[in-house]
Tab-separated table of C-alpha atoms in Angstrom:
chain	number	residue	atom	x	y	z
D	370	UNK	CA	0.000	0.000	0.000
D	371	UNK	CA	1.783	3.085	-1.287
D	372	UNK	CA	0.500	6.358	0.225
D	373	UNK	CA	1.853	9.644	-1.111
D	374	UNK	CA	1.516	13.018	0.630
D	375	UNK	CA	2.757	16.111	-1.232
D	376	UNK	CA	4.373	18.808	0.886
D	377	UNK	CA	5.077	22.338	-0.300
D	378	UNK	CA	6.058	25.694	1.131
D	379	UNK	CA	3.353	26.990	3.489
D	380	UNK	CA	1.614	23.636	3.958
D	381	UNK	CA	-0.637	23.302	7.004
D	382	UNK	CA	1.289	20.943	9.335
D	383	UNK	CA	-1.596	19.053	10.953
D	384	UNK	CA	-3.217	18.537	7.530
D	385	UNK	CA	-0.288	16.293	6.653
D	386	UNK	CA	1.010	15.012	9.981
D	387	UNK	CA	-2.377	14.058	11.459
D	388	UNK	CA	-3.251	11.677	8.603
D	389	UNK	CA	0.375	10.521	8.428
D	390	UNK	CA	0.241	9.428	12.069
D	391	UNK	CA	-2.908	7.409	11.349
D	392	UNK	CA	-2.038	5.924	7.968
D	393	UNK	CA	1.525	4.974	8.883
D	394	UNK	CA	-0.009	2.381	11.228
D	395	UNK	CA	-2.000	0.683	8.451
D	396	UNK	CA	-0.470	-2.800	8.089
D	397	UNK	CA	1.619	-3.047	4.935
D	398	UNK	CA	1.422	0.666	4.188
D	399	UNK	CA	4.338	2.881	3.248
D	400	UNK	CA	3.848	6.653	3.474
D	401	UNK	CA	6.014	8.827	1.251
D	402	UNK	CA	6.340	12.595	1.224
D	403	UNK	CA	7.047	14.370	-2.057
D	404	UNK	CA	7.657	18.019	-2.895
D	405	UNK	CA	7.664	20.209	-6.009
D	406	UNK	CA	11.466	19.833	-5.951
D	407	UNK	CA	13.657	17.706	-3.645
D	408	UNK	CA	14.786	19.817	-0.733
D	409	UNK	CA	13.460	21.750	2.234
D	410	UNK	CA	9.905	23.035	2.609
D	411	UNK	CA	8.545	25.166	5.445
D	412	UNK	CA	5.076	24.976	6.928
D	413	UNK	CA	2.582	27.829	6.914
D	414	UNK	CA	3.337	28.721	10.534
D	415	UNK	CA	6.996	29.256	9.707
D	416	UNK	CA	8.819	27.209	12.336
D	417	UNK	CA	8.633	23.659	10.937
D	418	UNK	CA	10.980	22.734	8.105
D	419	UNK	CA	10.946	19.343	6.425
D	420	UNK	CA	13.597	17.903	4.143
D	421	UNK	CA	11.832	16.019	1.351
D	422	UNK	CA	14.061	13.842	-0.782
D	423	UNK	CA	11.645	13.070	-3.602
D	424	UNK	CA	10.162	15.380	-6.210
D	425	UNK	CA	6.550	14.690	-7.146
D	426	UNK	CA	7.545	14.208	-10.798
D	427	UNK	CA	9.427	11.069	-9.740
D	428	UNK	CA	6.143	9.435	-8.659
D	429	UNK	CA	4.197	7.857	-11.499
D	430	UNK	CA	1.514	6.094	-9.473
D	431	UNK	CA	0.385	5.322	-5.934
D	432	UNK	CA	-2.490	3.623	-4.140
D	433	UNK	CA	-3.506	6.669	-2.093
D	434	UNK	CA	-2.868	10.331	-2.829
D	435	UNK	CA	-3.459	12.634	0.145
D	436	UNK	CA	-3.219	16.359	-0.591
D	437	UNK	CA	-2.942	18.636	2.469
D	438	UNK	CA	-3.878	22.303	2.534
D	439	UNK	CA	-2.299	25.505	3.717
D	440	UNK	CA	-1.684	28.929	2.280
D	441	UNK	CA	0.706	27.443	-0.251
D	442	UNK	CA	-2.167	25.841	-2.132
D	443	UNK	CA	-3.042	29.240	-3.611
D	444	UNK	CA	0.233	29.213	-5.538
D	445	UNK	CA	0.133	25.536	-6.416
D	446	UNK	CA	-3.268	25.780	-8.109
D	447	UNK	CA	-1.490	27.995	-10.664
D	448	UNK	CA	1.242	25.405	-11.233
D	449	UNK	CA	0.057	23.602	-14.350
D	450	UNK	CA	2.628	20.830	-14.011
D	451	UNK	CA	1.626	20.007	-10.443
D	452	UNK	CA	-2.095	20.136	-11.214
D	453	UNK	CA	-1.552	17.871	-14.233
D	454	UNK	CA	0.392	15.471	-11.996
D	455	UNK	CA	-2.508	15.301	-9.521
D	456	UNK	CA	-4.885	14.533	-12.384
D	457	UNK	CA	-2.558	11.887	-13.810
D	458	UNK	CA	-1.902	10.190	-10.455
D	459	UNK	CA	-5.632	10.139	-9.696
D	460	UNK	CA	-6.252	8.025	-12.782
D	461	UNK	CA	-4.630	5.027	-11.066
D	462	UNK	CA	-5.261	5.544	-7.342
D	463	UNK	CA	-7.505	3.480	-5.126
D	464	UNK	CA	-8.317	6.713	-3.261
D	465	UNK	CA	-7.563	10.372	-3.913
D	466	UNK	CA	-8.066	12.501	-0.814
D	467	UNK	CA	-7.612	16.010	0.511
D	468	UNK	CA	-7.533	17.875	3.787
D	469	UNK	CA	-8.571	21.508	4.197
D	470	UNK	CA	-7.660	23.634	1.171
D	471	UNK	CA	-5.988	20.647	-0.431
D	472	UNK	CA	-9.417	20.264	-2.036
D	473	UNK	CA	-8.632	23.355	-4.125
D	474	UNK	CA	-5.892	21.353	-5.824
D	475	UNK	CA	-8.298	18.509	-6.526
D	476	UNK	CA	-10.703	21.095	-7.877
D	477	UNK	CA	-8.045	22.683	-10.069
D	478	UNK	CA	-7.340	19.217	-11.471
D	479	UNK	CA	-11.001	18.919	-12.452
D	480	UNK	CA	-11.746	16.102	-10.009
D	481	UNK	CA	-14.567	17.799	-8.068
D	482	UNK	CA	-16.660	19.300	-10.859
D	483	UNK	CA	-20.325	18.694	-10.033
D	484	UNK	CA	-19.573	16.916	-6.748
D	485	UNK	CA	-20.335	17.903	-3.189
D	486	UNK	CA	-17.073	18.460	-1.341
D	487	UNK	CA	-15.710	20.076	1.770
D	488	UNK	CA	-12.786	22.281	2.680
D	489	UNK	CA	-11.846	24.850	5.303
D	490	UNK	CA	-14.876	27.049	5.976
D	491	UNK	CA	-12.991	30.172	4.876
D	492	UNK	CA	-12.303	28.706	1.407
D	493	UNK	CA	-15.823	27.750	0.356
D	494	UNK	CA	-16.072	30.305	-2.462
D	495	UNK	CA	-12.700	29.222	-3.856
D	496	UNK	CA	-13.805	25.581	-3.830
D	497	UNK	CA	-17.079	26.326	-5.582
D	498	UNK	CA	-15.208	28.271	-8.270
D	499	UNK	CA	-13.938	24.863	-9.435
D	500	UNK	CA	-17.463	23.532	-9.905
D	501	UNK	CA	-17.835	21.736	-6.588
D	502	UNK	CA	-20.784	22.209	-4.237
D	503	UNK	CA	-19.569	23.001	-0.724
D	504	UNK	CA	-21.001	21.154	2.254
D	505	UNK	CA	-19.934	21.777	5.862
D	506	UNK	CA	-19.574	18.055	6.619
D	507	UNK	CA	-16.214	17.059	8.060
D	508	UNK	CA	-15.671	14.249	5.554
D	509	UNK	CA	-17.296	13.761	2.150
D	510	UNK	CA	-16.780	10.659	0.030
D	511	UNK	CA	-17.663	10.060	-3.610
D	512	UNK	CA	-16.435	6.580	-4.489
D	513	UNK	CA	-12.625	6.943	-4.435
D	514	UNK	CA	-12.505	10.716	-3.945
D	515	UNK	CA	-12.602	11.855	-0.321
D	516	UNK	CA	-12.403	15.456	0.865
D	517	UNK	CA	-12.191	16.590	4.474
D	518	UNK	CA	-12.737	19.976	6.077
D	519	UNK	CA	-10.232	22.138	7.928
D	520	UNK	CA	-7.041	20.914	9.588
D	521	UNK	CA	-8.141	18.518	12.373
D	522	UNK	CA	-10.765	16.826	10.202
D	523	UNK	CA	-7.957	15.118	8.323
D	524	UNK	CA	-7.596	12.761	11.289
D	525	UNK	CA	-11.253	11.746	10.964
D	526	UNK	CA	-10.799	11.240	7.233
D	527	UNK	CA	-7.666	9.154	7.737
D	528	UNK	CA	-9.369	6.862	10.242
D	529	UNK	CA	-12.225	6.264	7.822
D	530	UNK	CA	-9.714	5.675	5.045
D	531	UNK	CA	-7.810	3.213	7.257
D	532	UNK	CA	-11.027	1.229	7.622
D	533	UNK	CA	-11.542	1.213	3.847
D	534	UNK	CA	-7.969	0.018	3.320
D	535	UNK	CA	-8.160	-2.667	6.019
D	536	UNK	CA	-11.208	-3.189	8.249
D	537	UNK	CA	-13.100	-1.457	11.054
D	538	UNK	CA	-11.271	-3.336	13.807
D	539	UNK	CA	-7.867	-2.249	12.518
D	540	UNK	CA	-9.007	1.355	12.173
D	541	UNK	CA	-10.415	1.337	15.693
D	542	UNK	CA	-7.175	-0.171	16.992
D	543	UNK	CA	-5.258	2.697	15.369
D	544	UNK	CA	-7.689	5.146	16.970
D	545	UNK	CA	-7.052	3.545	20.350
D	546	UNK	CA	-3.283	3.454	19.862
D	547	UNK	CA	-3.235	7.158	19.021
D	548	UNK	CA	-5.741	7.757	21.841
D	549	UNK	CA	-7.877	9.878	19.541
D	550	UNK	CA	-10.788	10.525	21.889
D	551	UNK	CA	-11.236	14.300	21.681
D	552	UNK	CA	-12.983	16.214	24.435
D	553	UNK	CA	-12.186	19.842	23.562
D	554	UNK	CA	-12.488	22.495	26.284
D	555	UNK	CA	-14.697	24.630	24.012
D	556	UNK	CA	-17.524	23.860	21.612
D	557	UNK	CA	-16.597	26.344	18.896
D	558	UNK	CA	-14.991	24.067	16.332
D	559	UNK	CA	-17.403	24.784	13.494
D	560	UNK	CA	-18.942	27.880	11.979
D	561	UNK	CA	-22.374	26.747	13.129
D	562	UNK	CA	-21.214	26.638	16.746
D	563	UNK	CA	-19.203	29.858	16.853
D	564	UNK	CA	-20.183	33.463	17.445
D	565	UNK	CA	-19.498	36.303	14.981
D	566	UNK	CA	-16.748	37.544	17.318
D	567	UNK	CA	-14.994	34.168	17.267
D	568	UNK	CA	-15.335	33.851	13.490
D	569	UNK	CA	-13.843	37.305	12.985
D	570	UNK	CA	-10.900	36.487	15.256
D	571	UNK	CA	-10.378	33.163	13.472
D	572	UNK	CA	-10.073	34.933	10.127
D	573	UNK	CA	-7.022	36.781	11.443
D	574	UNK	CA	-5.224	33.509	12.156
D	575	UNK	CA	-4.906	32.223	8.612
């Protein structure tokens, strides 16, 4: 099971590392990181640097493609070579997935046209510009295309994907191993649950 996660400058760290933590425990799976060019990329928060030894152009196929989000997606959607690579890799995947604004890259590749999909709540208009219909669900699946909402929802998506790749018992064992049993101190994790003041403050964070 070959799982590929592209990284790029200004990627959202939990978008990639949350699913990586889950999917790396799938029996028989190998998770690979790729970048536009081999070398160092820096996350969107600015303090995490990752040395990636493989350029995406070196990857011709994989079983799972997982595209994270982050501010860097706004530049990558203009990169015709990268978008064409996503489209080409998707042709042979078992599952093509995204977290947060990674869905914009799936949209730019033409994979979401006419489908319901999700993304970070602040990027809904950008997603719909690619022909998708936004829904605020945390995870949306259409056959082998799976999109997930902002940042932390990638963990939910990855657990569901782990079940699809193996079985429910294995996925639940991974959930137990990672002790993913969230009980957040506040109930403001979605637009529907937050006040205008909180939403306005949240917009300053990205």
